[in-house]
Amino acid sequence: AQTVTQSQPEMSVQEAETVTLSCTYDTSENNYYLFWYKQPPSRQMILVIRQEAYKQQNATENRFSVNFQKAAKSFSLKISDSQLGDTAMYFCAFMSFSGYALNFGKGTSLLVTP
Amino acid sequence: ETGVTQTPRHLVMGMTNKKSLKCEQHLGHNAMYWYKQSAKKPLELMFVYNFKEQTENNSVPSRFSPECPNSSHLFLHLHTLQPEDSALYLCASSQGLGPERYGYTFGSGTRLTVV
């Protein structure tokens, strides 16, 4: 099974600043998908951004962008202009190209302070 | 509403009780999933159903019994649980298998405490 590692259990950032969350993964596959999910206190898991491994261009969704380094098996999430509503648990996840199960990391708790 | 509704939101049960968790979606999705979220551990996939048929049982103990009577409803029947089963149980759905192609929608979970 693929392993997803998030090495930062907790992080904090001031409002309007930029923060980067780290994620590494282990796989022998060449094609796969990577995701960042956000889980606010409401508990619902919400998709933030996703990346196809066969695409070299880094995915971007408004204030959220990723730095995908395939050779290094690294997939970090950058949040720009942080907002109080970004406070949540953030999970990195992996899915095989032909699969349907998400393999999650343990998560990073992000606190955005005024 | 999220599109995937889970009830109850919180549940406290004794080890000898029998209870059920319910998940309902009206998104027209055909695949439904149960995940277990424990503190300090990655989310674990428990069961997968596609068109009401179970396609995966991820070595889950028999004290957890899933049921999918139709594509819109998914249940998790619980009996003789252990304290280590205390966790957040998340339901998700997707239009078909392969959530990347169709997208997962998660519910808000049931917080289960076994005493």
PDB file of C-alpha atoms in Angstrom:
ATOM      1  CA  ALA A   1       0.000   0.000   0.000  1.00  0.00           C
ATOM      2  CA  GLN A   2       1.117   3.523  -0.684  1.00  0.00           C
ATOM      3  CA  THR A   3       2.255   5.561   2.307  1.00  0.00           C
ATOM      4  CA  VAL A   4       1.544   9.261   2.702  1.00  0.00           C
ATOM      5  CA  THR A   5       3.552  11.239   5.236  1.00  0.00           C
ATOM      6  CA  GLN A   6       2.760  14.662   6.613  1.00  0.00           C
ATOM      7  CA  SER A   7       5.628  15.671   8.854  1.00  0.00           C
ATOM      8  CA  GLN A   8       4.029  18.757  10.388  1.00  0.00           C
ATOM      9  CA  PRO A   9       1.336  17.864  12.948  1.00  0.00           C
ATOM     10  CA  GLU A  10       0.569  21.521  13.680  1.00  0.00           C
ATOM     11  CA  MET A  11       1.264  24.849  12.045  1.00  0.00           C
ATOM     12  CA  SER A  12       0.162  28.396  12.525  1.00  0.00           C
ATOM     13  CA  VAL A  13       0.203  31.448  10.301  1.00  0.00           C
ATOM     14  CA  GLN A  14      -0.936  35.022  10.608  1.00  0.00           C
ATOM     15  CA  GLU A  15      -3.783  36.311   8.552  1.00  0.00           C
ATOM     16  CA  ALA A  16      -2.737  37.498   5.063  1.00  0.00           C
ATOM     17  CA  GLU A  17       0.550  35.609   5.259  1.00  0.00           C
ATOM     18  CA  THR A  18       1.625  32.569   3.215  1.00  0.00           C
ATOM     19  CA  VAL A  19       2.084  29.076   4.598  1.00  0.00           C
ATOM     20  CA  THR A  20       3.307  25.825   3.060  1.00  0.00           C
ATOM     21  CA  LEU A  21       2.219  22.387   4.210  1.00  0.00           C
ATOM     22  CA  SER A  22       4.444  19.428   3.394  1.00  0.00           C
ATOM     23  CA  CYS A  23       3.555  15.991   2.093  1.00  0.00           C
ATOM     24  CA  THR A  24       5.648  13.111   0.847  1.00  0.00           C
ATOM     25  CA  TYR A  25       4.476   9.767  -0.440  1.00  0.00           C
ATOM     26  CA  ASP A  26       5.829   6.415  -1.389  1.00  0.00           C
ATOM     27  CA  THR A  27       4.783   4.558  -4.533  1.00  0.00           C
ATOM     28  CA  SER A  28       6.237   2.481  -7.318  1.00  0.00           C
ATOM     29  CA  GLU A  29       3.549   3.592  -9.741  1.00  0.00           C
ATOM     30  CA  ASN A  30       4.143   6.078 -12.511  1.00  0.00           C
ATOM     31  CA  ASN A  31       0.607   7.368 -12.903  1.00  0.00           C
ATOM     32  CA  TYR A  32      -1.514   8.391  -9.938  1.00  0.00           C
ATOM     33  CA  TYR A  33      -3.437  11.265  -8.389  1.00  0.00           C
ATOM     34  CA  LEU A  34      -2.649  13.447  -5.400  1.00  0.00           C
ATOM     35  CA  PHE A  35      -5.069  15.507  -3.357  1.00  0.00           C
ATOM     36  CA  TRP A  36      -5.258  18.001  -0.556  1.00  0.00           C
ATOM     37  CA  TYR A  37      -8.395  17.894   1.564  1.00  0.00           C
ATOM     38  CA  LYS A  38      -9.503  20.362   4.213  1.00  0.00           C
ATOM     39  CA  GLN A  39     -11.486  19.331   7.284  1.00  0.00           C
ATOM     40  CA  PRO A  40     -12.842  22.308   9.231  1.00  0.00           C
ATOM     41  CA  PRO A  41     -14.504  21.974  12.643  1.00  0.00           C
ATOM     42  CA  SER A  42     -17.733  21.072  10.831  1.00  0.00           C
ATOM     43  CA  ARG A  43     -15.918  17.782  10.110  1.00  0.00           C
ATOM     44  CA  GLN A  44     -16.871  17.554   6.445  1.00  0.00           C
ATOM     45  CA  MET A  45     -13.888  16.688   4.269  1.00  0.00           C
ATOM     46  CA  ILE A  46     -13.629  19.210   1.431  1.00  0.00           C
ATOM     47  CA  LEU A  47     -11.432  18.860  -1.642  1.00  0.00           C
ATOM     48  CA  VAL A  48      -8.988  21.764  -1.917  1.00  0.00           C
ATOM     49  CA  ILE A  49      -6.894  20.818  -4.915  1.00  0.00           C
ATOM     50  CA  ARG A  50      -5.814  17.805  -6.930  1.00  0.00           C
ATOM     51  CA  GLN A  51      -2.908  16.939  -9.173  1.00  0.00           C
ATOM     52  CA  GLU A  52      -2.497  14.301 -11.853  1.00  0.00           C
ATOM     53  CA  ALA A  53       0.987  12.814 -11.747  1.00  0.00           C
ATOM     54  CA  TYR A  54       1.260  12.778 -15.534  1.00  0.00           C
ATOM     55  CA  LYS A  55       0.846  16.556 -15.639  1.00  0.00           C
ATOM     56  CA  GLN A  56       4.015  18.501 -15.042  1.00  0.00           C
ATOM     57  CA  GLN A  57       2.227  21.772 -14.436  1.00  0.00           C
ATOM     58  CA  ASN A  58       1.443  22.456 -10.797  1.00  0.00           C
ATOM     59  CA  ALA A  59      -2.255  22.734  -9.981  1.00  0.00           C
ATOM     60  CA  THR A  60      -3.661  26.045  -8.743  1.00  0.00           C
ATOM     61  CA  GLU A  61      -7.044  26.933  -7.263  1.00  0.00           C
ATOM     62  CA  ASN A  62      -7.310  30.600  -6.333  1.00  0.00           C
ATOM     63  CA  ARG A  63      -5.159  31.096  -3.208  1.00  0.00           C
ATOM     64  CA  PHE A  64      -4.136  27.434  -3.121  1.00  0.00           C
ATOM     65  CA  SER A  65      -1.305  26.013  -5.171  1.00  0.00           C
ATOM     66  CA  VAL A  66       0.887  22.955  -5.042  1.00  0.00           C
ATOM     67  CA  ASN A  67       4.546  22.238  -5.612  1.00  0.00           C
ATOM     68  CA  PHE A  68       4.616  18.775  -7.145  1.00  0.00           C
ATOM     69  CA  GLN A  69       8.052  17.179  -7.346  1.00  0.00           C
ATOM     70  CA  LYS A  70       7.496  13.748  -8.873  1.00  0.00           C
ATOM     71  CA  ALA A  71      11.057  12.500  -8.639  1.00  0.00           C
ATOM     72  CA  ALA A  72      11.251  13.501  -4.996  1.00  0.00           C
ATOM     73  CA  LYS A  73       7.700  12.198  -4.354  1.00  0.00           C
ATOM     74  CA  SER A  74       6.824  15.474  -2.722  1.00  0.00           C
ATOM     75  CA  PHE A  75       3.498  17.326  -2.895  1.00  0.00           C
ATOM     76  CA  SER A  76       3.352  20.493  -0.815  1.00  0.00           C
ATOM     77  CA  LEU A  77       0.417  22.880  -0.493  1.00  0.00           C
ATOM     78  CA  LYS A  78       0.909  26.636  -0.455  1.00  0.00           C
ATOM     79  CA  ILE A  79      -1.835  28.842   0.919  1.00  0.00           C
ATOM     80  CA  SER A  80      -1.446  32.499   0.020  1.00  0.00           C
ATOM     81  CA  ASP A  81      -3.161  35.425   1.733  1.00  0.00           C
ATOM     82  CA  SER A  82      -4.285  33.158   4.585  1.00  0.00           C
ATOM     83  CA  GLN A  83      -7.754  33.790   5.956  1.00  0.00           C
ATOM     84  CA  LEU A  84      -9.295  32.918   9.313  1.00  0.00           C
ATOM     85  CA  GLY A  85     -11.600  30.491   7.523  1.00  0.00           C
ATOM     86  CA  ASP A  86      -8.578  28.481   6.415  1.00  0.00           C
ATOM     87  CA  THR A  87      -8.205  27.189   9.980  1.00  0.00           C
ATOM     88  CA  ALA A  88      -8.704  23.424   9.650  1.00  0.00           C
ATOM     89  CA  MET A  89      -7.039  20.047   9.431  1.00  0.00           C
ATOM     90  CA  TYR A  90      -5.389  19.509   6.059  1.00  0.00           C
ATOM     91  CA  PHE A  91      -4.923  16.033   4.675  1.00  0.00           C
ATOM     92  CA  CYS A  92      -2.746  14.932   1.812  1.00  0.00           C
ATOM     93  CA  ALA A  93      -4.043  11.879  -0.068  1.00  0.00           C
ATOM     94  CA  PHE A  94      -2.909   9.511  -2.816  1.00  0.00           C
ATOM     95  CA  MET A  95      -4.909   7.446  -5.263  1.00  0.00           C
ATOM     96  CA  SER A  96      -3.694   4.956  -7.846  1.00  0.00           C
ATOM     97  CA  PHE A  97      -4.512   5.725 -11.443  1.00  0.00           C
ATOM     98  CA  SER A  98      -6.679   2.635 -11.749  1.00  0.00           C
ATOM     99  CA  GLY A  99      -7.941   2.609  -8.187  1.00  0.00           C
ATOM    100  CA  TYR A 100     -10.714   4.187  -6.183  1.00  0.00           C
ATOM    101  CA  ALA A 101      -9.439   4.234  -2.603  1.00  0.00           C
ATOM    102  CA  LEU A 102      -7.844   7.309  -1.110  1.00  0.00           C
ATOM    103  CA  ASN A 103      -4.747   6.794   1.063  1.00  0.00           C
ATOM    104  CA  PHE A 104      -4.521   9.661   3.527  1.00  0.00           C
ATOM    105  CA  GLY A 105      -1.720  11.112   5.613  1.00  0.00           C
ATOM    106  CA  LYS A 106      -2.233  11.832   9.314  1.00  0.00           C
ATOM    107  CA  GLY A 107      -2.992  15.473   8.673  1.00  0.00           C
ATOM    108  CA  THR A 108      -1.658  18.897   9.587  1.00  0.00           C
ATOM    109  CA  SER A 109      -3.631  21.148  11.905  1.00  0.00           C
ATOM    110  CA  LEU A 110      -3.426  24.711  10.593  1.00  0.00           C
ATOM    111  CA  LEU A 111      -4.352  27.682  12.756  1.00  0.00           C
ATOM    112  CA  VAL A 112      -4.720  31.090  11.169  1.00  0.00           C
ATOM    113  CA  THR A 113      -4.413  33.897  13.716  1.00  0.00           C
ATOM    114  CA  PRO A 114      -5.547  37.517  13.421  1.00  0.00           C
TER     115      PRO A 114
ATOM    116  CA  GLU B   1     -26.495  20.642   3.350  1.00  0.00           C
ATOM    117  CA  THR B   2     -23.503  18.833   1.991  1.00  0.00           C
ATOM    118  CA  GLY B   3     -25.305  16.408  -0.291  1.00  0.00           C
ATOM    119  CA  VAL B   4     -24.242  13.512   1.922  1.00  0.00           C
ATOM    120  CA  THR B   5     -26.097  13.362   5.224  1.00  0.00           C
ATOM    121  CA  GLN B   6     -24.977  11.232   8.139  1.00  0.00           C
ATOM    122  CA  THR B   7     -27.003  10.467  11.247  1.00  0.00           C
ATOM    123  CA  PRO B   8     -26.624  10.558  14.127  1.00  0.00           C
ATOM    124  CA  ARG B   9     -24.000  13.248  14.484  1.00  0.00           C
ATOM    125  CA  HIS B  10     -22.893  11.873  17.850  1.00  0.00           C
ATOM    126  CA  LEU B  11     -23.377   8.416  19.354  1.00  0.00           C
ATOM    127  CA  VAL B  12     -22.371   6.991  22.714  1.00  0.00           C
ATOM    128  CA  MET B  13     -22.862   3.275  23.138  1.00  0.00           C
ATOM    129  CA  GLY B  14     -21.937   0.544  25.546  1.00  0.00           C
ATOM    130  CA  MET B  15     -19.915  -2.440  24.469  1.00  0.00           C
ATOM    131  CA  THR B  16     -22.973  -4.700  24.554  1.00  0.00           C
ATOM    132  CA  ASN B  17     -25.246  -2.372  22.580  1.00  0.00           C
ATOM    133  CA  LYS B  18     -26.345  -2.637  18.980  1.00  0.00           C
ATOM    134  CA  LYS B  19     -26.633   0.546  16.990  1.00  0.00           C
ATOM    135  CA  SER B  20     -26.591   1.666  13.369  1.00  0.00           C
ATOM    136  CA  LEU B  21     -25.058   4.590  11.517  1.00  0.00           C
ATOM    137  CA  LYS B  22     -26.912   5.952   8.526  1.00  0.00           C
ATOM    138  CA  CYS B  23     -25.644   7.702   5.410  1.00  0.00           C
ATOM    139  CA  GLU B  24     -27.864   9.161   2.724  1.00  0.00           C
ATOM    140  CA  GLN B  25     -27.066  10.925  -0.535  1.00  0.00           C
ATOM    141  CA  HIS B  26     -29.329  12.426  -3.174  1.00  0.00           C
ATOM    142  CA  LEU B  27     -26.603  13.264  -5.655  1.00  0.00           C
ATOM    143  CA  GLY B  28     -27.366  10.412  -8.025  1.00  0.00           C
ATOM    144  CA  HIS B  29     -24.087   8.738  -7.098  1.00  0.00           C
ATOM    145  CA  ASN B  30     -23.618   5.001  -7.480  1.00  0.00           C
ATOM    146  CA  ALA B  31     -20.605   4.355  -5.246  1.00  0.00           C
ATOM    147  CA  MET B  32     -20.546   4.793  -1.476  1.00  0.00           C
ATOM    148  CA  TYR B  33     -17.761   4.402   1.068  1.00  0.00           C
ATOM    149  CA  TRP B  34     -17.223   4.092   4.811  1.00  0.00           C
ATOM    150  CA  TYR B  35     -14.038   5.550   6.284  1.00  0.00           C
ATOM    151  CA  LYS B  36     -12.840   5.454   9.894  1.00  0.00           C
ATOM    152  CA  GLN B  37     -10.976   8.473  11.264  1.00  0.00           C
ATOM    153  CA  SER B  38      -9.136   7.857  14.531  1.00  0.00           C
ATOM    154  CA  ALA B  39      -7.058  10.395  16.411  1.00  0.00           C
ATOM    155  CA  LYS B  40      -3.432  10.569  15.282  1.00  0.00           C
ATOM    156  CA  LYS B  41      -4.002   7.997  12.524  1.00  0.00           C
ATOM    157  CA  PRO B  42      -4.659   8.280   8.797  1.00  0.00           C
ATOM    158  CA  LEU B  43      -8.193   7.746   7.582  1.00  0.00           C
ATOM    159  CA  GLU B  44      -8.873   4.082   6.949  1.00  0.00           C
ATOM    160  CA  LEU B  45     -11.102   2.803   4.169  1.00  0.00           C
ATOM    161  CA  MET B  46     -13.516   0.233   5.596  1.00  0.00           C
ATOM    162  CA  PHE B  47     -16.060  -0.675   2.930  1.00  0.00           C
ATOM    163  CA  VAL B  48     -16.893   0.205  -0.654  1.00  0.00           C
ATOM    164  CA  TYR B  49     -20.187  -0.330  -2.444  1.00  0.00           C
ATOM    165  CA  ASN B  50     -20.820   0.162  -6.134  1.00  0.00           C
ATOM    166  CA  PHE B  51     -24.385  -0.144  -7.434  1.00  0.00           C
ATOM    167  CA  LYS B  52     -25.362  -1.714  -4.070  1.00  0.00           C
ATOM    168  CA  GLU B  53     -22.720  -4.425  -4.393  1.00  0.00           C
ATOM    169  CA  GLN B  54     -19.858  -4.573  -1.935  1.00  0.00           C
ATOM    170  CA  THR B  55     -16.591  -4.291  -3.812  1.00  0.00           C
ATOM    171  CA  GLU B  56     -14.217  -3.991  -0.879  1.00  0.00           C
ATOM    172  CA  ASN B  57     -14.042  -5.069   2.730  1.00  0.00           C
ATOM    173  CA  ASN B  58     -10.743  -3.817   4.043  1.00  0.00           C
ATOM    174  CA  SER B  59     -10.242  -6.536   6.684  1.00  0.00           C
ATOM    175  CA  VAL B  60     -12.787  -4.945   8.963  1.00  0.00           C
ATOM    176  CA  PRO B  61     -13.818  -6.922  12.079  1.00  0.00           C
ATOM    177  CA  SER B  62     -17.196  -8.617  11.864  1.00  0.00           C
ATOM    178  CA  ARG B  63     -18.583  -6.448  14.656  1.00  0.00           C
ATOM    179  CA  PHE B  64     -18.981  -3.866  11.863  1.00  0.00           C
ATOM    180  CA  SER B  65     -21.637  -4.921   9.377  1.00  0.00           C
ATOM    181  CA  PRO B  66     -22.415  -2.706   6.367  1.00  0.00           C
ATOM    182  CA  GLU B  67     -25.650  -2.641   4.438  1.00  0.00           C
ATOM    183  CA  CYS B  68     -26.464  -0.890   1.179  1.00  0.00           C
ATOM    184  CA  PRO B  69     -30.152  -1.394   0.299  1.00  0.00           C
ATOM    185  CA  ASN B  70     -29.959   1.029  -2.641  1.00  0.00           C
ATOM    186  CA  SER B  71     -27.500   3.444  -4.190  1.00  0.00           C
ATOM    187  CA  SER B  72     -28.735   6.311  -2.025  1.00  0.00           C
ATOM    188  CA  HIS B  73     -28.435   4.719   1.401  1.00  0.00           C
ATOM    189  CA  LEU B  74     -25.615   3.120   3.312  1.00  0.00           C
ATOM    190  CA  PHE B  75     -25.709   1.776   6.840  1.00  0.00           C
ATOM    191  CA  LEU B  76     -23.085   0.593   9.268  1.00  0.00           C
ATOM    192  CA  HIS B  77     -24.471  -1.777  11.873  1.00  0.00           C
ATOM    193  CA  LEU B  78     -22.488  -1.953  15.089  1.00  0.00           C
ATOM    194  CA  HIS B  79     -22.510  -4.638  17.775  1.00  0.00           C
ATOM    195  CA  THR B  80     -20.265  -5.636  20.674  1.00  0.00           C
ATOM    196  CA  LEU B  81     -17.821  -2.858  19.928  1.00  0.00           C
ATOM    197  CA  GLN B  82     -14.597  -2.185  21.792  1.00  0.00           C
ATOM    198  CA  PRO B  83     -13.389   1.143  23.222  1.00  0.00           C
ATOM    199  CA  GLU B  84     -10.738   1.315  20.483  1.00  0.00           C
ATOM    200  CA  ASP B  85     -13.558   1.520  17.951  1.00  0.00           C
ATOM    201  CA  SER B  86     -14.280   5.039  19.180  1.00  0.00           C
ATOM    202  CA  ALA B  87     -13.675   7.302  16.185  1.00  0.00           C
ATOM    203  CA  LEU B  88     -15.252   9.559  13.594  1.00  0.00           C
ATOM    204  CA  TYR B  89     -16.972   7.487  10.918  1.00  0.00           C
ATOM    205  CA  LEU B  90     -17.160   9.253   7.578  1.00  0.00           C
ATOM    206  CA  CYS B  91     -19.352   8.338   4.659  1.00  0.00           C
ATOM    207  CA  ALA B  92     -18.555   9.420   1.116  1.00  0.00           C
ATOM    208  CA  SER B  93     -20.064   8.943  -2.304  1.00  0.00           C
ATOM    209  CA  SER B  94     -19.003   9.298  -5.925  1.00  0.00           C
ATOM    210  CA  GLN B  95     -20.777   8.983  -9.238  1.00  0.00           C
ATOM    211  CA  GLY B  96     -18.791   5.871 -10.070  1.00  0.00           C
ATOM    212  CA  LEU B  97     -15.763   4.025  -8.794  1.00  0.00           C
ATOM    213  CA  GLY B  98     -12.638   6.042  -9.292  1.00  0.00           C
ATOM    214  CA  PRO B  99     -13.357   9.206  -7.361  1.00  0.00           C
ATOM    215  CA  GLU B 100     -10.709  11.070  -9.279  1.00  0.00           C
ATOM    216  CA  ARG B 101     -12.829  10.929 -12.362  1.00  0.00           C
ATOM    217  CA  TYR B 102     -16.050  11.701 -10.596  1.00  0.00           C
ATOM    218  CA  GLY B 103     -15.150  13.359  -7.328  1.00  0.00           C
ATOM    219  CA  TYR B 104     -15.824  12.294  -3.770  1.00  0.00           C
ATOM    220  CA  THR B 105     -18.444  14.017  -1.638  1.00  0.00           C
ATOM    221  CA  PHE B 106     -18.048  13.457   2.086  1.00  0.00           C
ATOM    222  CA  GLY B 107     -20.562  13.702   4.885  1.00  0.00           C
ATOM    223  CA  SER B 108     -19.854  15.348   8.224  1.00  0.00           C
ATOM    224  CA  GLY B 109     -19.420  12.059  10.021  1.00  0.00           C
ATOM    225  CA  THR B 110     -20.736  10.340  13.127  1.00  0.00           C
ATOM    226  CA  ARG B 111     -18.618  10.773  16.254  1.00  0.00           C
ATOM    227  CA  LEU B 112     -18.814   7.389  17.982  1.00  0.00           C
ATOM    228  CA  THR B 113     -17.782   6.839  21.578  1.00  0.00           C
ATOM    229  CA  VAL B 114     -17.764   3.321  22.984  1.00  0.00           C
ATOM    230  CA  VAL B 115     -17.903   3.144  26.763  1.00  0.00           C
TER     231      VAL B 115
END
